[in-house]
C-alpha positions as a printed NumPy array, in Angstrom:
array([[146.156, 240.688, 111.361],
       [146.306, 241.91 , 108.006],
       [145.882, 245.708, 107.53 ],
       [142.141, 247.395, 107.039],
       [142.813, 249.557, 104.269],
       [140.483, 252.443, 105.642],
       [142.617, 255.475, 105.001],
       [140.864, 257.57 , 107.642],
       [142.169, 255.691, 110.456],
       [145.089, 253.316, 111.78 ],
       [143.806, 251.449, 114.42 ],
       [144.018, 247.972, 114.599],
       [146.106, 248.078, 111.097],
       [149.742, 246.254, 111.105],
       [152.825, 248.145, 110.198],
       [155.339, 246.082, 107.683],
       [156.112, 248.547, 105.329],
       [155.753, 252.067, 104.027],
       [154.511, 250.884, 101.161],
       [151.174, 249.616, 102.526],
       [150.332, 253.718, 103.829],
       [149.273, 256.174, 101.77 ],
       [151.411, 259.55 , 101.772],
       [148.494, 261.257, 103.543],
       [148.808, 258.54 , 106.259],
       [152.645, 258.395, 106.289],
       [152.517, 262.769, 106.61 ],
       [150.282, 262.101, 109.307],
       [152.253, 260.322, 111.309],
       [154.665, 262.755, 110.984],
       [152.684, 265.238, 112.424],
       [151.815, 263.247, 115.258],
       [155.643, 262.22 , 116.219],
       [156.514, 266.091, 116.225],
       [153.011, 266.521, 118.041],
       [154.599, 263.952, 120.864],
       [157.915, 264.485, 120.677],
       [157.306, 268.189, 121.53 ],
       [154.162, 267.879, 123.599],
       [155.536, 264.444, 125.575],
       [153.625, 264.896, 129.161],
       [150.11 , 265.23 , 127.516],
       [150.279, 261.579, 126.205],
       [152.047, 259.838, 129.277],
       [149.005, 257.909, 129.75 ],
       [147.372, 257.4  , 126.626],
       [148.328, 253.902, 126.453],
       [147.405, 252.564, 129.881],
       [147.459, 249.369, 130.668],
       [148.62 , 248.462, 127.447],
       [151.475, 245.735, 126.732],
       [153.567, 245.175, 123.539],
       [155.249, 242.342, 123.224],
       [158.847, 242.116, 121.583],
       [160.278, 239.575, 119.854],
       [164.164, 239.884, 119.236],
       [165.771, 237.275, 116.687],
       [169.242, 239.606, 116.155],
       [170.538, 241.798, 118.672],
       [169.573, 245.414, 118.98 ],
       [170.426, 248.918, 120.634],
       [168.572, 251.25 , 119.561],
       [165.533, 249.252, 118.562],
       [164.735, 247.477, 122.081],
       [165.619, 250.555, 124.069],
       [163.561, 253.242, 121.938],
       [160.218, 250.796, 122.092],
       [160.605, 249.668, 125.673],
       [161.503, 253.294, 126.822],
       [158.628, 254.53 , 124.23 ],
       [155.872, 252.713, 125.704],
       [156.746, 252.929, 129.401],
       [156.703, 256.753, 128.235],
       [153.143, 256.537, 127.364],
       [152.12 , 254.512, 130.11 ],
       [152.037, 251.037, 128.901],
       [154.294, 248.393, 129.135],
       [156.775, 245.935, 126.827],
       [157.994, 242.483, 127.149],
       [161.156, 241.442, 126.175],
       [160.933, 237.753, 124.186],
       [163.96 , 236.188, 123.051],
       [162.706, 233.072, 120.396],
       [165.369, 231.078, 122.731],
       [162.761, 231.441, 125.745],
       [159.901, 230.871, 123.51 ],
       [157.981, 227.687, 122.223],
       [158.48 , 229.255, 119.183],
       [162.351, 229.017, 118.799],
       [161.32 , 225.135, 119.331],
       [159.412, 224.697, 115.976],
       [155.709, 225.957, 117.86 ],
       [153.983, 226.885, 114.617],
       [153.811, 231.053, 113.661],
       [150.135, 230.743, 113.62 ],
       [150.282, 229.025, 117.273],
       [152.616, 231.974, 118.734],
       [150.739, 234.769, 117.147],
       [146.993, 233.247, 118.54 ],
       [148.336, 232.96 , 122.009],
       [149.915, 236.08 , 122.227],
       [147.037, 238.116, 120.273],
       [145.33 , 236.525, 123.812],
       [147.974, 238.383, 126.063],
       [149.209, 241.951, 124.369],
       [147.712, 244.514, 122.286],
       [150.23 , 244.568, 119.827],
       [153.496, 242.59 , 118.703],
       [156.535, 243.844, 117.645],
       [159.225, 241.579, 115.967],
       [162.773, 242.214, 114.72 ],
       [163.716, 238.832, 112.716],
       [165.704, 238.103, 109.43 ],
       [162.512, 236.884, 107.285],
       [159.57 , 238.79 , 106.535],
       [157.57 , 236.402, 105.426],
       [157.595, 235.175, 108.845],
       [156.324, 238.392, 109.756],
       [153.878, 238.364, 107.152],
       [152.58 , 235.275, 108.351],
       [152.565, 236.449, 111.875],
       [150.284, 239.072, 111.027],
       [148.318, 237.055, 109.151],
       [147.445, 234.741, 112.176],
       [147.564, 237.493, 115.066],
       [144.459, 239.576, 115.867],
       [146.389, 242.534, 117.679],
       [148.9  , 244.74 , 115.578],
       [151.852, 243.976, 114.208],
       [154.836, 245.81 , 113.577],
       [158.147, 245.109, 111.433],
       [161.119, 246.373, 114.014],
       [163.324, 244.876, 111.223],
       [164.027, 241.993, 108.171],
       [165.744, 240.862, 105.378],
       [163.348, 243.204, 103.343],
       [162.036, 246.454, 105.334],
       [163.11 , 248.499, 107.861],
       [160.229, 250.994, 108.154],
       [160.291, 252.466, 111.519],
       [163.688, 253.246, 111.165],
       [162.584, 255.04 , 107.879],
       [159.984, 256.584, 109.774],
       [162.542, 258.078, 111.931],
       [164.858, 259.053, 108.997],
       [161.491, 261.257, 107.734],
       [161.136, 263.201, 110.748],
       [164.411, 263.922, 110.913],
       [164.912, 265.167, 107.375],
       [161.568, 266.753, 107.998],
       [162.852, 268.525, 111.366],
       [166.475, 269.962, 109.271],
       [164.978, 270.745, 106.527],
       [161.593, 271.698, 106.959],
       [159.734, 269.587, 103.826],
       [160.09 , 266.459, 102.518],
       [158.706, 266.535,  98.911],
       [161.334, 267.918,  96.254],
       [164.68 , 266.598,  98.382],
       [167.213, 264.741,  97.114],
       [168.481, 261.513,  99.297],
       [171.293, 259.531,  98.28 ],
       [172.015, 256.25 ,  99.774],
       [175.67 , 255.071,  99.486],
       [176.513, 251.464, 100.251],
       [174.702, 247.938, 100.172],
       [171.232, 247.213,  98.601],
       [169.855, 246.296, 102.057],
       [166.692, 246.523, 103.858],
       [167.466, 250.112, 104.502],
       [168.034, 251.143, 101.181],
       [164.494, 249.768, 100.693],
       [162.635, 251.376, 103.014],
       [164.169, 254.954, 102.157],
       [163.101, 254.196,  98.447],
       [159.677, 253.204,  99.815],
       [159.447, 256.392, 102.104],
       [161.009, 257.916,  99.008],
       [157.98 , 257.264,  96.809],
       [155.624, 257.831,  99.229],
       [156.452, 261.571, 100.267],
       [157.578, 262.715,  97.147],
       [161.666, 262.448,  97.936],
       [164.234, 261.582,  95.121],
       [166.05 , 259.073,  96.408],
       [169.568, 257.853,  94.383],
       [170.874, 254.719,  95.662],
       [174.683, 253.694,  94.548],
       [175.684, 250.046,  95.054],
       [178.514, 248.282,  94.029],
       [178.028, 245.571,  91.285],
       [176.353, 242.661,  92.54 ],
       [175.094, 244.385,  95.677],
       [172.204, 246.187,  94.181],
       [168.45 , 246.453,  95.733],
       [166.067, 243.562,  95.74 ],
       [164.41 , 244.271,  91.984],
       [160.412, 243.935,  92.705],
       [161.264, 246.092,  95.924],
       [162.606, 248.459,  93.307],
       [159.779, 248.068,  91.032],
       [157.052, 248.417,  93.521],
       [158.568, 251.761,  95.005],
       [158.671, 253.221,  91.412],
       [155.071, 252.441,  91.189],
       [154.423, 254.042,  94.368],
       [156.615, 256.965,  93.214],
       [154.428, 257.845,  90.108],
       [151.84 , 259.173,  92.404],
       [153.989, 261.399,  94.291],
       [156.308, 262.367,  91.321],
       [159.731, 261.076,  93.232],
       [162.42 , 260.07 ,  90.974],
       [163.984, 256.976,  92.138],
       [167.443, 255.957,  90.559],
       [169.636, 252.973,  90.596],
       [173.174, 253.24 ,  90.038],
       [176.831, 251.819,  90.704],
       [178.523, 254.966,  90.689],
       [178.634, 256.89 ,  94.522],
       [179.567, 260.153,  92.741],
       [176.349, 260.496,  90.387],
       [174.084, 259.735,  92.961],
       [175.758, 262.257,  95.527],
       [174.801, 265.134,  92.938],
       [173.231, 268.201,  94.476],
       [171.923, 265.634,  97.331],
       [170.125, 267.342, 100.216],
       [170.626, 264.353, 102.186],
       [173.487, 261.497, 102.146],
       [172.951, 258.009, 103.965],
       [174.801, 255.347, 104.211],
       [174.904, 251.945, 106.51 ],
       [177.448, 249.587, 107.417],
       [179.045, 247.148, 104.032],
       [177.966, 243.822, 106.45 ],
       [174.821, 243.85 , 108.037],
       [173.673, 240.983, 110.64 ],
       [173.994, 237.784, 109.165],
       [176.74 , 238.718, 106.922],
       [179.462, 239.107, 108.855],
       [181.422, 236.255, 107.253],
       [181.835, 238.505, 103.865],
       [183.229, 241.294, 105.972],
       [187.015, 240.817, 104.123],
       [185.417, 240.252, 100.456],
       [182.956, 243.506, 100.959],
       [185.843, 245.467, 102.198],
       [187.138, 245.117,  99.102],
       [184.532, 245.544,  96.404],
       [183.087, 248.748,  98.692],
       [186.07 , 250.361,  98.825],
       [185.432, 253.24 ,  96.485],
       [181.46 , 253.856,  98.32 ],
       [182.683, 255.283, 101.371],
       [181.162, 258.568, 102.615],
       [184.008, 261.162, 102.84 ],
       [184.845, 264.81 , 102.588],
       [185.81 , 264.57 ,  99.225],
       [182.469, 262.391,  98.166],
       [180.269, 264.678, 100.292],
       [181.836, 267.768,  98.152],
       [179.207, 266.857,  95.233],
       [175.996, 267.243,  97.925],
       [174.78 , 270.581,  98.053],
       [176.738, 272.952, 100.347],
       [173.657, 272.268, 103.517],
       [173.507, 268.091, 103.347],
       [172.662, 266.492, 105.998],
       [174.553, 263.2  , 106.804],
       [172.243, 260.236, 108.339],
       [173.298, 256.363, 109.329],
       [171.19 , 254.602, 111.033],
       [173.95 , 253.117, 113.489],
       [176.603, 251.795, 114.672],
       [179.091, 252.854, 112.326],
       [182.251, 251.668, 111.303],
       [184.501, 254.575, 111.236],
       [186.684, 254.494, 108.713],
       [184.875, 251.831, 106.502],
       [181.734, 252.991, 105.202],
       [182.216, 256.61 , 106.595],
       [184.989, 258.956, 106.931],
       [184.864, 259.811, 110.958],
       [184.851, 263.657, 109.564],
       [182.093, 263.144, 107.808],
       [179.658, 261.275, 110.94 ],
       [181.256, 263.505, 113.643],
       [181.502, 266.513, 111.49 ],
       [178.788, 269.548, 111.491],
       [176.404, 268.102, 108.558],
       [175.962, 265.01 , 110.556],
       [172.626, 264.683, 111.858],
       [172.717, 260.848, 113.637],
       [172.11 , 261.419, 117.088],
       [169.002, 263.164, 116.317],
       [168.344, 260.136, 113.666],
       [168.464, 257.565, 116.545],
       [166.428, 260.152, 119.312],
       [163.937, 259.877, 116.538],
       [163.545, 256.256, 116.396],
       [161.564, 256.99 , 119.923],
       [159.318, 259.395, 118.874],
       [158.825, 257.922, 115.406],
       [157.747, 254.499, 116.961],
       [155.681, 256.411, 119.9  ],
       [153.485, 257.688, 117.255],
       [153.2  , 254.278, 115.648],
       [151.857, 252.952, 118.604],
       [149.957, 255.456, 119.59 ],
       [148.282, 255.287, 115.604],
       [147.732, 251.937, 115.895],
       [146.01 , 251.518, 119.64 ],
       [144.389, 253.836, 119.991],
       [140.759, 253.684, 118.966],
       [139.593, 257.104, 117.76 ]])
C-alpha cells in the first residue's frame, strides 16, 4: 500500500526508504527506538495478536533474527516465508501474493534483490510494507546506524560519516539518512564502483533542506578527513560473489586500517553493518579495536525495527 503522506502519523504507511520520511518523522523514530530500547517491558504487548510476515529471497543473520525476536518481544508474532515454499517463487503474480497475504498479516516484510518488486508489492498490499533489504535501499539497517551514531555521539546533525568501499545499497541509504538528519556523509568508491547516480541526485535534493553536504569521491583518504564516523561493508555483496578475485584487486587501496583511520578525528566511531571480512575491507584492529562500535550497530537493528513496527501498527 503506498504511503499516506500525513506527516503527523505513520500508521498504515510502508517503509522503502528514508527518503520517503521527513527528518521530523525519521528523529521521531529515533526517539521512540531509545524510548523502547530503554523502557522494553512497557511495550511487551503493544502488538498483540499481531503477525508479520517475512519474506527471505537471500540469506540473513541479523535481519530474520532481530524482526522475529523484535516482534515476539512486543507480543506479536512473525512468519518465516522462503519464495521456495511460496506460490510466488512459482511465477504467482506480486499483486496475487501481496492481496492474499494483506488477508492474513498486518504487515509484510521482504528482503529480495529488486525493489521494484517491492515497490510493486506495496503497491498491491493493503497492510504495511517494509524494505528488510534490495539492490537499492537498505533503510532499517540505516535506521539502526542513526541510533547508534545518535547513542555515541549524542546528535546527529553537523557529523561527518564516511563510507569506504562499494557504491551499494548501503552506501545509499546512509546518504539518504545523511540528507535527511542533517549528516555529511563522504562516500569513496573505487572507479567504476560508484553509487547509483539518481540515488545520488535525489539524496542531494533531500540534503538541501537539512544543509548536509554529500560528496562523491574515489579517493578513501579525502573522504576519511576529520570524519566522526567511518563505515565500510564487505567489496562483494550477495549476488556478487563471482567478482570476489577482480574486486580484491581494484579495492585494494579502500580498506579501513589504522593508518586510514589516522585522518578521522581522534573519537571516530567505526560501524559495518556485518559480517566482515577481516583483513579485506577492514583491518581486524580497526573492527575489534576500541573505536569500533558494531555490536551495538547490529543490537540496534532490534530496537530500530521494533520502533518501525510499532510506528506503523499501531493506530494512534
Amino acid at each position: 500500500m503506498n504511503a499516506a503522506t500525513d506527516s503527523k502519523t505513520f500508521y498504515g504507511r510502508d517503509f522503502l526508504t528514508l527518503l520517503d520520511y521527513t527528518p521530523n518523522e525519521i528523529d521521531t523514530l529515533i526517539k521512540s527506538a531509545l524510548t523502547i530500547k530503554n523502557n522494553q517491558a512497557e511495550y511487551a504487548d503493544v502488538l498483540k495478536g499481531q503477525s508479520l510476515g517475512m519474506i527471505f529471497e537471500n540469506a540473513s543473520t541479523r535481519t530474520r533474527v532481530s524482526f522475529e525476536v523484535g516482534m515476539t518481544q512486543l507480543g506479536g508474532h512473525a512468519l518465516f516465508l522462503s519464495p521456495r515454499d511460496m506460490q510466488i517463487g512459482r511465477g504467482e503474480p506480486v499483486k496475487d501474493t501481496a492481496n492474499v497475504l494483506s488477508r492474513y498479516v498486518n504487515a509484510i516484510m521482504i528482503r529480495t534483490n529488486s525493489h521494484e518488486l517491492v515497490e510493486e508489492l506495496a503497491e498491491h498490499a493493503s497492510v504495511p510494507v517494509i524494505n528488510a533489504l534490495t539492490d537499492g535501499y537498505h533503510p532499517c539497517q540505516a535506521m539502526a546506524d542513526l541510533l547508534t551514531i545518535h547513542e555515541h555521539k549524542g546528535s546527529l546533525k553537523g557529523l561527518k560519516l564516511a563510507y569506504v568501499g562499494d557504491g551499494n545499497n548501503v552506501a545509499h541509504s546512509l546518504l539518504a539518512a545523511g540528507a535527511k538528519v542533517g549528516m555529511d556523509v563522504s562516500v569513496a568508491t573505487p572507479v567504476g564502483y560508484e553509487v547509483n547516480q539518481e540515488i545520488f541526485e535525489k539524496a542531494k535534493t533531500a540534503a538541501e533542506d537539512t544543509g548536509a553536504t554529500l560528496i562523491q569521491t574515489n579517493d578513501p583518504k579525502e573522504a576519511l578527513q576529520n570524519a566522526d564516523v567511518i563505515y565500510t561493508d564487505v567489496w562483494a555483496s550477495m549476488g556478487y560473489e563471482q567478482e570476489q578475485d577482480e574486486r580484491l584487486k581494484q579495492f585494494s587501496q579502500f580498506q579501513v586500517n589504522s593508518e586510514l583511520a589516522s585522518l578521522a578525528k581522534a573519537d571516530y566511531i567505526f560501524l559495518h553493518c556485518l559480517p566482515a571480512h577481516r583483513g579485506e575491507e577492514v583491518s581486524a584492529d580497526v573492527i575489534d579495536g576500541p573505536h569500533s562500535a558494531v555490536y551495538d550497530q547490529a543490537e540496534n537493528r532490534l530496537h530500530a525495527q521494533k520502533a518501525i513496527l510499532v510506528s506503523l501498527l499501531t493506530n494512534p
